[in-house]
Amino acid sequence: MTDLQIAKTVTLKHISSIAEKFGIHPEDIEMYGKYKAKLPLSAINKERAQKSNLILVSAISPTPAGEGKTTMSIGLSEGLNRLNKKTTVVLREPSLGPVFGIKGGATGGGYSQVLPMEDINLHFTGDFAAIEKAHNLLAAIIDNNIQSKANSVQLDPRTISWKRVVDLNDRALRRVIVGLGGTTSGVPRETGFDITAASEIMAILCLAENITDLKQRLGHIFIGYTYDKTPIYAKDLKAEGAMAALLKDAIKPNLVQTIEGNPAIIHGGPFANIAQGTNTVIATLMGLSHSEYTVTEAGFGFDLGAEKFFDIKCQSAGLKPKAVVLTTTIRALKYHGGASLSTLKTENTEALVKGLPNLEKHLENIVKFKVVPVIAINKFASDTDAEIAIIKEFAESKGVTVALADVWGKGGEGALELAQKVIEVVESNTSNFKPLYQWESGVKDKIATIATKIYGAEYVDYTSKAKAQLTKIANLGLEHLPICIAKTQKSLSDNPKLLGRPKDFIITVREIEIASGAGFLIPITGDIMRMPGLPTHPASENIDINDEGEITGLF
């Protein structure tokens, strides 16, 4: 059966009963129909959160289809609940870009899903729409200020870095001209669109801890310079209050349920290759406040989402993960060992062995943060006993805990071995999280640390544009901000064709975007784009709705 067909076999519980199970009175939630709700920020208890156990689920470098971090996160939470550990899974919201593009939804799969999957994968509770509107409101205010003669801060249009966003993959919008149509239609200037998941408003929502923090961060968004070189921020345009008002509901985390009827929180949705790739601080603290274990994930491979989770989110919010579950698939290792995508379902122990260095590098990276790794082999039907044995033998040779998990086919039951081993790691109290770098270090030093220690680069090169932006960052007094590198997810390097564990490569920073509201800098490497495009045959071709209102083709 497909993921959607499996989901339709489940009798959903009313969200009020899920709230009670989570530990919040049903009268305190805001229901969005029978199966979705918003949780009040007042339900966060930081003292209890500090005593809870945070588990991060990451992965090796993925194939184009992804390796199942969300599915593994949900399955692990089900397994922990079956072992009588009160557990909540905390995830990111899906973006319509991948849903209609190539990767599909982000609600797990098989018997390891969050529900109602159609609602979550489409408009959900409207958080993405609110983020998009808040972002584009600032864009409208900026262009209005340029046009105005009576209320202008004298912004130089050539220096404006703020683009617009839309939650779709649309390469035609990467570079556009606005203000055409004569003197009443604005001042013509070149700008562009990013996907909503890459919006600084999304990043701000994911790092803000309350409304006051949200407004302060919104006000600190850097826009550009006046003609006399004075920096202008969103607060100079008096935009932060209206933007925050649009986000009044979006800041509240969303409560849904797993396929086995356990609480799940889904909130925020930045990508890890072009943004910080983790759910909101608020959602994570909410889960920790009401659970013995909280399982969360960070996008793409450990080199992207997990590094940013540790160096940005954990440092910002004071979080200390107790273990990292590294989602590993036989198909991805064979891919990194030279096997073509069309042959990944065929047994190929030679390619598998050649791909092991990719797994080895990610394990080395986890240890750099003083956190204990657990390898989770995400089982596929095409995996053979010989292939599984190779990974287990490799893990044993490295002294790393490993477990086979069939969460797609068996849900929580298929994650019992993994859950037990995670409990053992947590109870051993051997993790002692330490960030990779200190925020106070120089910008180039921080970038070099990530590039050389996590990616394995020889050194970092900068274009003339990036060098000029380093000077601008210094002049703005923003050198203390952490680093959020935009890089391809397909390789440890910035070249998507360098699979496995590449060595002796150079990372090229072509430009550096300033996200002073979110509180980080974004070095953009290689050819990575913050507005993706659709593939030749997008997933949208298979999605439909029938006369009864049932959606088909969604996965």
PDB file of C-alpha atoms in Angstrom, residues 389-504:
ATOM      1  CA  ALA A 389      25.854  -7.410   7.945  1.00  0.00           C
ATOM      2  CA  ILE A 390      28.489  -5.179   6.304  1.00  0.00           C
ATOM      3  CA  ILE A 391      27.156  -2.059   8.074  1.00  0.00           C
ATOM      4  CA  LYS A 392      26.885  -3.870  11.399  1.00  0.00           C
ATOM      5  CA  GLU A 393      30.458  -5.140  11.100  1.00  0.00           C
ATOM      6  CA  PHE A 394      31.648  -1.645  10.221  1.00  0.00           C
ATOM      7  CA  ALA A 395      29.856  -0.166  13.251  1.00  0.00           C
ATOM      8  CA  GLU A 396      31.359  -2.817  15.528  1.00  0.00           C
ATOM      9  CA  SER A 397      34.844  -2.066  14.198  1.00  0.00           C
ATOM     10  CA  LYS A 398      34.330   1.615  15.081  1.00  0.00           C
ATOM     11  CA  GLY A 399      32.813   0.912  18.480  1.00  0.00           C
ATOM     12  CA  VAL A 400      29.537   2.588  17.491  1.00  0.00           C
ATOM     13  CA  THR A 401      26.098   1.344  18.552  1.00  0.00           C
ATOM     14  CA  VAL A 402      23.956   0.193  15.628  1.00  0.00           C
ATOM     15  CA  ALA A 403      20.382  -1.035  15.232  1.00  0.00           C
ATOM     16  CA  LEU A 404      18.267  -2.224  12.309  1.00  0.00           C
ATOM     17  CA  ALA A 405      14.935  -0.369  12.198  1.00  0.00           C
ATOM     18  CA  ASP A 406      11.966  -1.311  10.017  1.00  0.00           C
ATOM     19  CA  VAL A 407       9.834   1.698  10.904  1.00  0.00           C
ATOM     20  CA  TRP A 408       8.163   1.995   7.487  1.00  0.00           C
ATOM     21  CA  GLY A 409       6.917  -1.587   7.602  1.00  0.00           C
ATOM     22  CA  LYS A 410       6.309  -2.057  11.344  1.00  0.00           C
ATOM     23  CA  GLY A 411       6.093   1.374  12.951  1.00  0.00           C
ATOM     24  CA  GLY A 412       7.036   1.473  16.630  1.00  0.00           C
ATOM     25  CA  GLU A 413       7.470  -2.287  16.789  1.00  0.00           C
ATOM     26  CA  GLY A 414      10.159  -2.023  14.137  1.00  0.00           C
ATOM     27  CA  ALA A 415      12.043   0.553  16.240  1.00  0.00           C
ATOM     28  CA  LEU A 416      12.144  -1.287  19.582  1.00  0.00           C
ATOM     29  CA  GLU A 417      15.793  -2.334  19.273  1.00  0.00           C
ATOM     30  CA  LEU A 418      16.789   1.206  18.254  1.00  0.00           C
ATOM     31  CA  ALA A 419      14.725   2.761  21.058  1.00  0.00           C
ATOM     32  CA  GLN A 420      16.306   0.492  23.669  1.00  0.00           C
ATOM     33  CA  LYS A 421      19.805   1.372  22.501  1.00  0.00           C
ATOM     34  CA  VAL A 422      18.987   5.092  22.550  1.00  0.00           C
ATOM     35  CA  ILE A 423      17.740   4.727  26.130  1.00  0.00           C
ATOM     36  CA  GLU A 424      20.978   2.985  27.075  1.00  0.00           C
ATOM     37  CA  VAL A 425      23.038   5.824  25.576  1.00  0.00           C
ATOM     38  CA  VAL A 426      20.980   8.474  27.363  1.00  0.00           C
ATOM     39  CA  GLU A 427      21.098   6.674  30.705  1.00  0.00           C
ATOM     40  CA  SER A 428      24.857   6.191  30.396  1.00  0.00           C
ATOM     41  CA  ASN A 429      25.124  10.001  30.554  1.00  0.00           C
ATOM     42  CA  THR A 430      28.186   9.957  28.276  1.00  0.00           C
ATOM     43  CA  SER A 431      27.181  12.846  25.975  1.00  0.00           C
ATOM     44  CA  ASN A 432      28.502  16.268  26.933  1.00  0.00           C
ATOM     45  CA  PHE A 433      27.500  18.605  24.112  1.00  0.00           C
ATOM     46  CA  LYS A 434      30.059  21.189  23.044  1.00  0.00           C
ATOM     47  CA  PRO A 435      29.647  23.514  20.011  1.00  0.00           C
ATOM     48  CA  LEU A 436      32.168  23.422  17.190  1.00  0.00           C
ATOM     49  CA  TYR A 437      33.092  27.097  17.460  1.00  0.00           C
ATOM     50  CA  GLN A 438      32.452  30.181  19.557  1.00  0.00           C
ATOM     51  CA  TRP A 439      30.292  32.907  18.042  1.00  0.00           C
ATOM     52  CA  GLU A 440      32.845  35.552  19.025  1.00  0.00           C
ATOM     53  CA  SER A 441      35.422  34.139  16.584  1.00  0.00           C
ATOM     54  CA  GLY A 442      36.072  35.930  13.282  1.00  0.00           C
ATOM     55  CA  VAL A 443      33.710  35.303  10.366  1.00  0.00           C
ATOM     56  CA  LYS A 444      36.357  33.699   8.136  1.00  0.00           C
ATOM     57  CA  ASP A 445      37.590  31.586  11.054  1.00  0.00           C
ATOM     58  CA  LYS A 446      34.070  30.260  11.696  1.00  0.00           C
ATOM     59  CA  ILE A 447      33.493  29.471   8.029  1.00  0.00           C
ATOM     60  CA  ALA A 448      36.886  27.748   7.802  1.00  0.00           C
ATOM     61  CA  THR A 449      36.150  25.690  10.904  1.00  0.00           C
ATOM     62  CA  ILE A 450      32.932  24.324   9.425  1.00  0.00           C
ATOM     63  CA  ALA A 451      34.416  23.798   5.954  1.00  0.00           C
ATOM     64  CA  THR A 452      37.570  22.002   7.093  1.00  0.00           C
ATOM     65  CA  LYS A 453      36.355  20.101  10.154  1.00  0.00           C
ATOM     66  CA  ILE A 454      32.828  19.139   9.044  1.00  0.00           C
ATOM     67  CA  TYR A 455      32.992  19.067   5.246  1.00  0.00           C
ATOM     68  CA  GLY A 456      36.638  17.988   5.016  1.00  0.00           C
ATOM     69  CA  ALA A 457      37.719  20.852   2.721  1.00  0.00           C
ATOM     70  CA  GLU A 458      41.354  21.834   2.276  1.00  0.00           C
ATOM     71  CA  TYR A 459      40.565  25.533   2.502  1.00  0.00           C
ATOM     72  CA  VAL A 460      37.942  28.202   1.663  1.00  0.00           C
ATOM     73  CA  ASP A 461      38.121  30.577  -1.288  1.00  0.00           C
ATOM     74  CA  TYR A 462      36.126  33.816  -1.564  1.00  0.00           C
ATOM     75  CA  THR A 463      34.939  35.667  -4.658  1.00  0.00           C
ATOM     76  CA  SER A 464      35.528  39.415  -4.843  1.00  0.00           C
ATOM     77  CA  LYS A 465      31.825  39.926  -4.056  1.00  0.00           C
ATOM     78  CA  ALA A 466      32.079  37.792  -0.898  1.00  0.00           C
ATOM     79  CA  LYS A 467      35.214  39.671   0.200  1.00  0.00           C
ATOM     80  CA  ALA A 468      33.393  42.991  -0.150  1.00  0.00           C
ATOM     81  CA  GLN A 469      30.517  41.600   1.899  1.00  0.00           C
ATOM     82  CA  LEU A 470      32.931  40.560   4.651  1.00  0.00           C
ATOM     83  CA  THR A 471      33.968  44.201   4.879  1.00  0.00           C
ATOM     84  CA  LYS A 472      30.306  45.262   5.032  1.00  0.00           C
ATOM     85  CA  ILE A 473      29.632  42.748   7.821  1.00  0.00           C
ATOM     86  CA  ALA A 474      32.553  44.163   9.802  1.00  0.00           C
ATOM     87  CA  ASN A 475      31.358  47.741   9.284  1.00  0.00           C
ATOM     88  CA  LEU A 476      27.876  46.789  10.500  1.00  0.00           C
ATOM     89  CA  GLY A 477      29.332  45.214  13.636  1.00  0.00           C
ATOM     90  CA  LEU A 478      27.900  41.773  12.842  1.00  0.00           C
ATOM     91  CA  GLU A 479      31.059  39.672  12.962  1.00  0.00           C
ATOM     92  CA  HIS A 480      29.837  37.990  16.173  1.00  0.00           C
ATOM     93  CA  LEU A 481      26.949  36.226  14.408  1.00  0.00           C
ATOM     94  CA  PRO A 482      27.061  32.438  13.853  1.00  0.00           C
ATOM     95  CA  ILE A 483      27.344  30.887  10.402  1.00  0.00           C
ATOM     96  CA  CYS A 484      24.613  29.196   8.348  1.00  0.00           C
ATOM     97  CA  ILE A 485      26.280  27.910   5.180  1.00  0.00           C
ATOM     98  CA  ALA A 486      24.123  27.340   2.093  1.00  0.00           C
ATOM     99  CA  LYS A 487      25.549  24.283   0.335  1.00  0.00           C
ATOM    100  CA  THR A 488      24.439  21.372  -1.790  1.00  0.00           C
ATOM    101  CA  GLN A 489      23.018  18.452   0.175  1.00  0.00           C
ATOM    102  CA  LYS A 490      24.271  15.937  -2.373  1.00  0.00           C
ATOM    103  CA  SER A 491      27.915  16.053  -1.311  1.00  0.00           C
ATOM    104  CA  LEU A 492      30.074  16.887   1.677  1.00  0.00           C
ATOM    105  CA  SER A 493      31.687  19.429  -0.665  1.00  0.00           C
ATOM    106  CA  ASP A 494      30.029  22.289  -2.562  1.00  0.00           C
ATOM    107  CA  ASN A 495      30.180  20.221  -5.764  1.00  0.00           C
ATOM    108  CA  PRO A 496      27.153  17.881  -6.011  1.00  0.00           C
ATOM    109  CA  LYS A 497      29.112  15.467  -8.211  1.00  0.00           C
ATOM    110  CA  LEU A 498      31.720  14.679  -5.531  1.00  0.00           C
ATOM    111  CA  LEU A 499      30.065  11.751  -3.765  1.00  0.00           C
ATOM    112  CA  GLY A 500      31.336   9.545  -0.959  1.00  0.00           C
ATOM    113  CA  ARG A 501      34.009  11.226   1.175  1.00  0.00           C
ATOM    114  CA  PRO A 502      35.776  13.731  -1.069  1.00  0.00           C
ATOM    115  CA  LYS A 503      39.166  15.091  -0.055  1.00  0.00           C
ATOM    116  CA  ASP A 504      41.528  17.920  -1.074  1.00  0.00           C
TER     117      ASP A 504
END
